[in-house]
Short mmCIF file of C-alpha atoms in Angstrom, two decimals:
data_model
loop_
_atom_site.label_atom_id
_atom_site.label_comp_id
_atom_site.label_asym_id
_atom_site.label_seq_id
_atom_site.Cartn_x
_atom_site.Cartn_y
_atom_site.Cartn_z
CA UNK A 1 -65.09 15.91 16.44
CA UNK A 2 -62.09 15.10 18.65
CA UNK A 3 -60.11 11.76 19.40
CA UNK A 4 -61.41 11.69 22.83
CA UNK A 5 -64.81 11.92 21.90
CA UNK A 6 -64.43 8.40 19.63
CA UNK A 7 -66.09 5.51 21.46
CA UNK A 8 -63.48 2.77 21.89
CA UNK A 9 -60.89 2.17 18.99
CA UNK A 10 -57.85 2.84 20.87
CA UNK A 11 -55.73 1.12 18.47
CA UNK A 12 -56.95 2.88 15.44
CA UNK A 13 -56.70 6.38 17.24
CA UNK A 14 -53.24 5.44 18.65
CA UNK A 15 -52.22 4.54 15.05
CA UNK A 16 -53.24 8.08 13.56
CA UNK A 17 -51.92 10.16 16.38
CA UNK A 18 -48.59 8.57 15.73
CA UNK A 19 -48.75 9.54 12.04
CA UNK A 20 -49.85 12.81 12.89
CA UNK A 21 -46.73 13.24 15.53
CA UNK A 22 -44.18 12.22 12.66
CA UNK A 23 -46.15 14.18 9.53
CA UNK A 24 -46.10 10.81 7.74
CA UNK A 25 -49.60 10.90 6.30
CA UNK A 26 -50.69 8.20 3.57
CA UNK A 27 -52.32 9.99 0.28
CA UNK A 28 -55.44 8.12 0.94
CA UNK A 29 -56.48 5.85 4.14
CA UNK A 30 -59.50 3.26 4.09
CA UNK A 31 -61.33 3.22 7.64
CA UNK A 32 -63.17 -0.27 7.72
CA UNK A 33 -65.32 -1.95 10.13
CA UNK A 34 -69.22 -3.10 10.78
CA UNK A 35 -71.91 -0.41 10.77
CA UNK A 36 -71.74 1.99 13.89
CA UNK A 37 -68.44 1.36 15.36
CA UNK A 38 -67.40 5.13 14.50
CA UNK A 39 -65.78 5.24 11.00
CA UNK A 40 -67.12 8.54 9.93
CA UNK A 41 -66.24 9.86 13.71
CA UNK A 42 -63.07 9.09 13.51
CA UNK A 43 -62.53 10.31 9.77
CA UNK A 44 -64.03 13.50 10.93
CA UNK A 45 -61.83 13.95 14.16
CA UNK A 46 -58.62 12.89 11.77
CA UNK A 47 -59.72 15.48 9.12
CA UNK A 48 -59.82 17.91 12.20
CA UNK A 49 -56.49 17.30 13.36
CA UNK A 50 -55.15 17.38 9.69
CA UNK A 51 -56.62 21.06 9.36
CA UNK A 52 -55.79 22.18 12.65
CA UNK A 53 -53.42 25.13 13.37
CA UNK A 54 -52.12 24.13 16.91
CA UNK A 55 -49.09 22.27 16.33
CA UNK A 56 -49.01 21.00 19.98
CA UNK A 57 -52.36 19.68 20.50
CA UNK A 58 -53.86 18.26 17.32
CA UNK A 59 -57.01 18.66 17.08
CA UNK A 60 -57.43 21.20 19.60
CA UNK A 61 -60.87 21.80 18.99
CA UNK A 62 -60.66 25.82 19.59
CA UNK A 63 -58.71 27.02 16.52
CA UNK A 64 -60.68 28.42 13.77
CA UNK A 65 -59.78 25.91 11.71
CA UNK A 66 -61.32 23.07 13.97
CA UNK A 67 -64.66 25.19 14.43
CA UNK A 68 -64.84 25.26 11.41
CA UNK A 69 -64.42 21.36 10.52
CA UNK A 70 -66.74 20.68 13.24
CA UNK A 71 -69.65 22.65 11.47
CA UNK A 72 -68.63 21.57 7.90
CA UNK A 73 -67.62 25.41 7.11
CA UNK A 74 -64.20 24.65 6.19
CA UNK A 75 -63.45 25.15 2.72
CA UNK A 76 -60.64 22.68 2.46
CA UNK A 77 -63.14 19.86 3.57
CA UNK A 78 -65.43 17.90 1.58
CA UNK A 79 -67.56 15.41 3.06
CA UNK A 80 -69.40 12.84 0.41
CA UNK A 81 -71.94 10.43 1.54
CA UNK A 82 -74.32 8.03 -0.22
CA UNK A 83 -77.04 10.68 -1.57
CA UNK A 84 -79.67 11.03 -4.49
CA UNK A 85 -80.38 14.22 -6.07
CA UNK A 86 -80.92 15.93 -2.89
CA UNK A 87 -81.37 19.57 -2.41
CA UNK A 88 -78.89 21.87 -0.91
CA UNK A 89 -80.85 22.11 2.10
CA UNK A 90 -81.26 18.24 2.40
CA UNK A 91 -77.62 17.93 2.43
CA UNK A 92 -77.00 20.63 4.58
CA UNK A 93 -79.48 18.64 6.78
CA UNK A 94 -78.07 15.72 6.39
CA UNK A 95 -74.64 17.48 7.42
CA UNK A 96 -76.24 18.88 10.61
CA UNK A 97 -77.27 15.56 11.76
CA UNK A 98 -73.36 14.44 11.61
CA UNK A 99 -72.41 17.46 13.67
CA UNK A 100 -74.92 16.33 16.56
CA UNK A 101 -74.05 12.85 16.29
CA UNK A 102 -72.02 11.29 13.73
CA UNK A 103 -72.83 7.46 15.00
CA UNK A 104 -76.57 8.04 13.48
CA UNK A 105 -77.95 7.87 10.15
CA UNK A 106 -80.69 9.94 8.30
CA UNK A 107 -82.60 9.40 5.35
CA UNK A 108 -80.97 11.41 2.43
CA UNK A 109 -77.71 9.64 3.90
CA UNK A 110 -79.67 5.95 3.14
CA UNK A 111 -79.70 6.63 -0.42
CA UNK A 112 -78.08 3.53 -2.21
CA UNK A 113 -74.92 4.61 -4.46
CA UNK A 114 -72.31 7.81 -4.51
CA UNK A 115 -72.56 8.47 -7.84
CA UNK A 116 -69.76 9.62 -10.58
CA UNK A 117 -70.78 13.15 -10.38
CA UNK A 118 -69.98 13.34 -6.59
CA UNK A 119 -66.35 12.00 -7.62
CA UNK A 120 -66.09 14.28 -10.65
CA UNK A 121 -66.70 17.06 -8.08
CA UNK A 122 -63.59 15.93 -5.86
CA UNK A 123 -61.49 15.74 -9.06
CA UNK A 124 -62.18 19.51 -10.01
CA UNK A 125 -61.24 19.80 -6.62
CA UNK A 126 -57.95 18.50 -6.71
CA UNK A 127 -57.15 20.50 -9.33
CA UNK A 128 -57.23 23.60 -7.29
CA UNK A 129 -54.74 24.90 -4.84
CA UNK A 130 -56.23 24.79 -1.01
CA UNK A 131 -57.04 27.92 0.60
CA UNK A 132 -55.56 26.73 3.97
CA UNK A 133 -52.88 23.94 3.96
CA UNK A 134 -54.43 20.47 2.47
CA UNK A 135 -57.69 19.74 1.30
CA UNK A 136 -59.39 16.49 3.10
CA UNK A 137 -62.03 14.66 1.87
CA UNK A 138 -64.08 12.38 3.65
CA UNK A 139 -65.87 9.48 1.47
CA UNK A 140 -68.50 8.05 3.86
CA UNK A 141 -69.53 4.45 2.62
CA UNK A 142 -66.99 3.92 -0.14
CA UNK A 143 -68.37 0.67 -0.77
CA UNK A 144 -71.44 2.14 -2.15
CA UNK A 145 -70.00 3.68 -4.99
CA UNK A 146 -71.00 2.99 -8.52
CA UNK A 147 -68.84 1.64 -10.79
CA UNK A 148 -68.47 4.70 -12.75
CA UNK A 149 -67.73 6.84 -9.67
CA UNK A 150 -65.22 3.88 -7.86
CA UNK A 151 -63.01 3.93 -11.63
CA UNK A 152 -63.33 7.92 -11.74
CA UNK A 153 -62.00 7.78 -7.90
CA UNK A 154 -59.40 5.29 -9.22
CA UNK A 155 -58.06 7.81 -11.33
CA UNK A 156 -57.73 10.48 -8.75
CA UNK A 157 -55.78 7.79 -6.36
CA UNK A 158 -53.55 6.73 -9.25
CA UNK A 159 -52.03 10.24 -9.45
CA UNK A 160 -52.74 11.74 -6.12
CA UNK A 161 -52.06 15.49 -5.64
CA UNK A 162 -50.07 16.18 -2.79
CA UNK A 163 -52.19 18.87 -1.74
CA UNK A 164 -55.09 16.29 -0.73
CA UNK A 165 -55.90 13.50 1.58
CA UNK A 166 -58.47 10.85 1.13
CA UNK A 167 -60.25 9.08 3.75
CA UNK A 168 -62.88 6.40 2.88
CA UNK A 169 -65.16 4.51 5.26
CA UNK A 170 -66.40 1.15 4.49
CA UNK A 171 -68.67 -1.52 6.17
CA UNK A 172 -67.78 -3.94 3.20
CA UNK A 173 -64.24 -3.04 1.39
CA UNK A 174 -64.54 -6.18 0.02
CA UNK A 175 -66.87 -5.26 -2.49
CA UNK A 176 -64.64 -2.29 -3.53
CA UNK A 177 -62.13 -2.44 -6.39
CA UNK A 178 -59.23 -4.17 -5.57
CA UNK A 179 -57.13 -1.00 -7.49
CA UNK A 180 -58.56 1.05 -5.11
CA UNK A 181 -57.56 -0.87 -1.71
CA UNK A 182 -54.41 -1.62 -2.71
CA UNK A 183 -54.03 2.45 -2.99
CA UNK A 184 -55.03 3.19 0.57
CA UNK A 185 -53.87 2.71 4.16
CA UNK A 186 -56.34 0.38 6.04
CA UNK A 187 -57.09 1.52 9.45
CA UNK A 188 -59.60 -1.61 10.85
CA UNK A 189 -62.12 -0.96 13.52
CA UNK A 190 -63.30 -3.87 15.59
CA UNK A 191 -66.51 -4.03 16.98
CA UNK A 192 -67.06 -2.05 20.37
CA UNK A 193 -67.17 -3.77 23.71
CA UNK A 194 -69.89 -4.02 25.62
CA UNK A 195 -68.68 -1.62 28.34
CA UNK A 196 -67.55 0.91 25.76
CA UNK A 197 -71.22 0.98 24.25
CA UNK A 198 -72.55 0.84 27.76
CA UNK A 199 -70.43 3.58 29.08
CA UNK A 200 -71.16 6.05 26.11
CA UNK A 201 -75.11 5.40 26.39
CA UNK A 202 -74.98 6.69 30.07
CA UNK A 203 -72.60 9.30 29.56
CA UNK A 204 -73.79 10.77 26.15
CA UNK A 205 -77.85 9.56 26.11
CA UNK A 206 -78.45 9.43 30.13
CA UNK A 207 -79.37 6.13 30.00
CA UNK A 208 -79.92 4.20 33.28
CA UNK A 209 -77.80 1.30 33.88
CA UNK A 210 -79.64 -1.35 33.50
CA UNK A 211 -81.35 -0.39 30.46
CA UNK A 212 -77.94 0.51 28.96
CA UNK A 213 -76.44 -3.02 29.74
CA UNK A 214 -79.57 -4.80 27.64
CA UNK A 215 -78.90 -2.10 24.64
CA UNK A 216 -75.24 -2.76 24.67
CA UNK A 217 -75.69 -6.56 24.75
CA UNK A 218 -77.96 -6.70 22.28
CA UNK A 219 -76.25 -4.33 19.60
CA UNK A 220 -73.53 -6.68 19.05
CA UNK A 221 -70.51 -4.25 19.05
CA UNK A 222 -72.49 -1.50 16.86
CA UNK A 223 -72.71 1.98 18.84
CA UNK A 224 -75.48 3.11 16.06
CA UNK A 225 -77.39 -0.12 16.61
CA UNK A 226 -77.50 0.69 19.84
CA UNK A 227 -79.06 3.91 19.52
CA UNK A 228 -81.62 2.48 16.83
CA UNK A 229 -82.78 -0.09 19.71
CA UNK A 230 -82.73 2.85 22.15
CA UNK A 231 -85.37 4.73 19.65
CA UNK A 232 -87.40 1.58 18.69
CA UNK A 233 -89.44 0.02 21.45
CA UNK A 234 -87.35 -2.72 22.22
CA UNK A 235 -89.62 -4.28 25.17
CA UNK A 236 -92.43 -4.43 23.24
CA UNK A 237 -90.79 -5.82 19.85
CA UNK A 238 -88.92 -8.49 22.20
CA UNK A 239 -92.19 -9.33 23.43
CA UNK A 240 -93.76 -9.42 20.34
CA UNK A 241 -90.87 -11.88 19.29
CA UNK A 242 -91.58 -14.20 22.36
CA UNK A 243 -95.30 -14.37 21.49
CA UNK A 244 -94.80 -15.21 18.09
CA UNK A 245 -92.87 -18.50 20.07
CA UNK A 246 -96.16 -19.27 21.96
CA UNK A 247 -98.30 -19.04 18.54
CA UNK A 248 -96.20 -21.66 17.14
CA UNK A 249 -98.04 -23.94 19.13
CA UNK A 250 -101.54 -22.63 18.15
CA UNK A 251 -104.08 -23.37 15.29
CA UNK A 252 -103.48 -22.10 11.90
CA UNK A 253 -106.21 -19.38 12.47
CA UNK A 254 -104.33 -17.76 15.25
CA UNK A 255 -101.40 -17.99 13.67
CA UNK A 256 -102.43 -16.13 10.32
CA UNK A 257 -104.06 -13.37 12.93
CA UNK A 258 -100.68 -12.52 14.44
CA UNK A 259 -99.25 -12.38 11.20
CA UNK A 260 -101.51 -10.31 9.78
CA UNK A 261 -101.27 -8.16 12.88
CA UNK A 262 -97.45 -8.33 13.13
CA UNK A 263 -97.26 -7.15 9.38
CA UNK A 264 -99.51 -4.30 9.61
CA UNK A 265 -97.65 -2.89 12.59
CA UNK A 266 -94.19 -2.90 10.99
CA UNK A 267 -92.14 -2.69 7.94
CA UNK A 268 -89.61 -5.39 6.39
CA UNK A 269 -87.08 -3.93 8.57
CA UNK A 270 -89.50 -4.03 11.60
CA UNK A 271 -89.84 -8.03 11.21
CA UNK A 272 -86.15 -8.34 10.53
CA UNK A 273 -85.20 -6.70 13.56
CA UNK A 274 -88.07 -9.30 15.68
CA UNK A 275 -86.71 -12.01 14.22
CA UNK A 276 -82.98 -10.39 15.32
CA UNK A 277 -84.40 -10.57 18.86
CA UNK A 278 -85.64 -13.86 18.53
CA UNK A 279 -82.24 -15.13 17.93
CA UNK A 280 -80.66 -13.60 20.41
CA UNK A 281 -83.19 -14.62 22.86
CA UNK A 282 -82.85 -18.51 21.58
CA UNK A 283 -79.07 -17.51 22.19
CA UNK A 284 -79.67 -16.45 25.76
CA UNK A 285 -81.84 -19.55 26.35
CA UNK A 286 -79.10 -22.33 24.96
CA UNK A 287 -76.34 -20.24 27.10
CA UNK A 288 -78.44 -21.09 30.20
CA UNK A 289 -79.18 -24.54 29.61
CA UNK A 290 -75.69 -25.15 28.54
CA UNK A 291 -73.74 -22.85 30.94
CA UNK A 292 -75.98 -21.56 34.25
CA UNK A 293 -75.36 -18.27 32.76
CA UNK A 294 -74.46 -15.41 35.03
CA UNK A 295 -76.27 -12.16 34.62
CA UNK A 296 -72.63 -10.61 33.05
CA UNK A 297 -73.18 -13.69 30.13
CA UNK A 298 -76.89 -13.02 29.09
CA UNK A 299 -77.80 -10.44 26.24
CA UNK A 300 -81.36 -10.41 27.63
CA UNK A 301 -79.79 -9.62 31.28
CA UNK A 302 -83.43 -7.84 32.44
CA UNK A 303 -85.26 -10.94 31.32
CA UNK A 304 -83.62 -13.54 33.63
CA UNK A 305 -86.98 -15.10 35.09
CA UNK A 306 -88.72 -15.12 31.85
CA UNK A 307 -85.76 -17.02 30.40
CA UNK A 308 -86.11 -19.71 33.26
CA UNK A 309 -89.61 -20.23 32.91
CA UNK A 310 -89.32 -20.33 28.64
CA UNK A 311 -86.67 -22.93 28.70
CA UNK A 312 -88.20 -24.74 31.43
CA UNK A 313 -91.35 -25.29 29.39
CA UNK A 314 -89.50 -27.32 26.70
CA UNK A 315 -88.71 -30.93 27.07
CA UNK A 316 -86.06 -30.05 24.40
CA UNK A 317 -85.06 -27.72 21.86
CA UNK A 318 -83.09 -28.44 18.28
CA UNK A 319 -81.12 -24.79 18.67
CA UNK A 320 -79.24 -25.49 15.60
CA UNK A 321 -82.12 -25.94 13.33
CA UNK A 322 -83.95 -23.11 15.11
CA UNK A 323 -81.07 -20.94 14.19
CA UNK A 324 -80.68 -21.80 10.82
CA UNK A 325 -84.56 -21.44 10.25
CA UNK A 326 -84.63 -17.91 11.83
CA UNK A 327 -81.87 -16.82 9.71
CA UNK A 328 -83.23 -18.14 6.53
CA UNK A 329 -86.21 -16.34 6.97
CA UNK A 330 -84.24 -13.12 7.63
CA UNK A 331 -82.52 -13.70 4.19
CA UNK A 332 -85.77 -14.55 2.52
CA UNK A 333 -87.55 -11.26 3.67
CA UNK A 334 -84.25 -9.38 2.30
CA UNK A 335 -84.89 -11.31 -1.01
CA UNK A 336 -88.27 -9.60 -1.19
CA UNK A 337 -90.17 -12.85 -0.44
CA UNK A 338 -93.63 -12.26 1.03
CA UNK A 339 -93.58 -11.51 5.01
CA UNK A 340 -96.54 -13.49 5.49
CA UNK A 341 -95.42 -16.55 3.64
CA UNK A 342 -92.11 -16.16 4.98
CA UNK A 343 -93.33 -15.94 8.95
CA UNK A 344 -95.68 -18.98 8.74
CA UNK A 345 -93.64 -21.05 7.35
CA UNK A 346 -91.13 -20.01 9.73
CA UNK A 347 -93.87 -20.95 12.87
CA UNK A 348 -94.17 -24.69 11.36
CA UNK A 349 -90.26 -25.05 10.93
CA UNK A 350 -89.61 -23.80 14.74
CA UNK A 351 -92.86 -25.88 16.27
CA UNK A 352 -90.85 -28.90 14.33
CA UNK A 353 -87.51 -28.60 16.54
CA UNK A 354 -89.63 -27.35 19.82
CA UNK A 355 -90.88 -30.08 22.01
CA UNK A 356 -92.99 -28.78 24.91
CA UNK A 357 -93.28 -30.99 27.97
CA UNK A 358 -95.88 -33.07 28.24
CA UNK A 359 -96.21 -33.41 24.62
CA UNK A 360 -94.44 -35.93 22.39
CA UNK A 361 -94.70 -34.23 19.23
#
């Protein structure tokens, strides 16, 4: 992974390149930012640069060190991620997926925590002399460490070995121990621009421009989210979100049948994604009513005609209340409240805040 393969993040890359040029590296770094903006990708590029043997162009991408870092075969590189008691084969599968695309996620990576045993292994590594330069440790999603794991890492950071550089990544650094944060140099990665995501989707994934524009705008600054939307049936899910709004004005029997169909078709993640699309739909509707939005201001840029028909069908929409009710529904689903109940209540709430033309209630 070279720096020029990182999507956007020009400020963060400049900081790290200056650090390499001046040979003034901290013992520990924290790369923070929302999911999917390239924290792990940047950490791998930085690790490759640290271990690269070419002093003129780091990382060169061609020396034996760079090649081994890229394939996770370098003896002085350790990549830690949230993992269950996975087999060696399962862990290798995760690493292979990171090699293929560090912006994606795989199921073993989605384990809830980083354990103390994983951190103890790093402390044993720190006691050994590096074979070829420095030990470089990447702890992906360090905010998912258990409390014992975090305390164990803190001990390592309190007396950092000269031969080890630790790179943490975290989407929610505020949940981490303040004593860990204070011992790291934080590099903040901002949300990616729509233009950067759109360009990456076209160049890396071969997506046609119009679809790339939709995926970019709907991903809200996260390239990983754009890839996930690309993998899912976005158009179908968006149609279901709009259809859900139509059913708010139907009889209770029809509403219950639709909700049953939705819950059978998808899991909680699917329903939450559908509600996210619903929020973005209302956002565009509000924008069109207030600003006569141009295409470059719309998220659902490919649905302008449908949005115009949608907004034209209503006498009034209480947008603030609608946004609140949809967000509350997402939160209730996250708290494991029965999805069917959440959706039927949401239908009632939405109907109360939308008045169709020709209807007084």
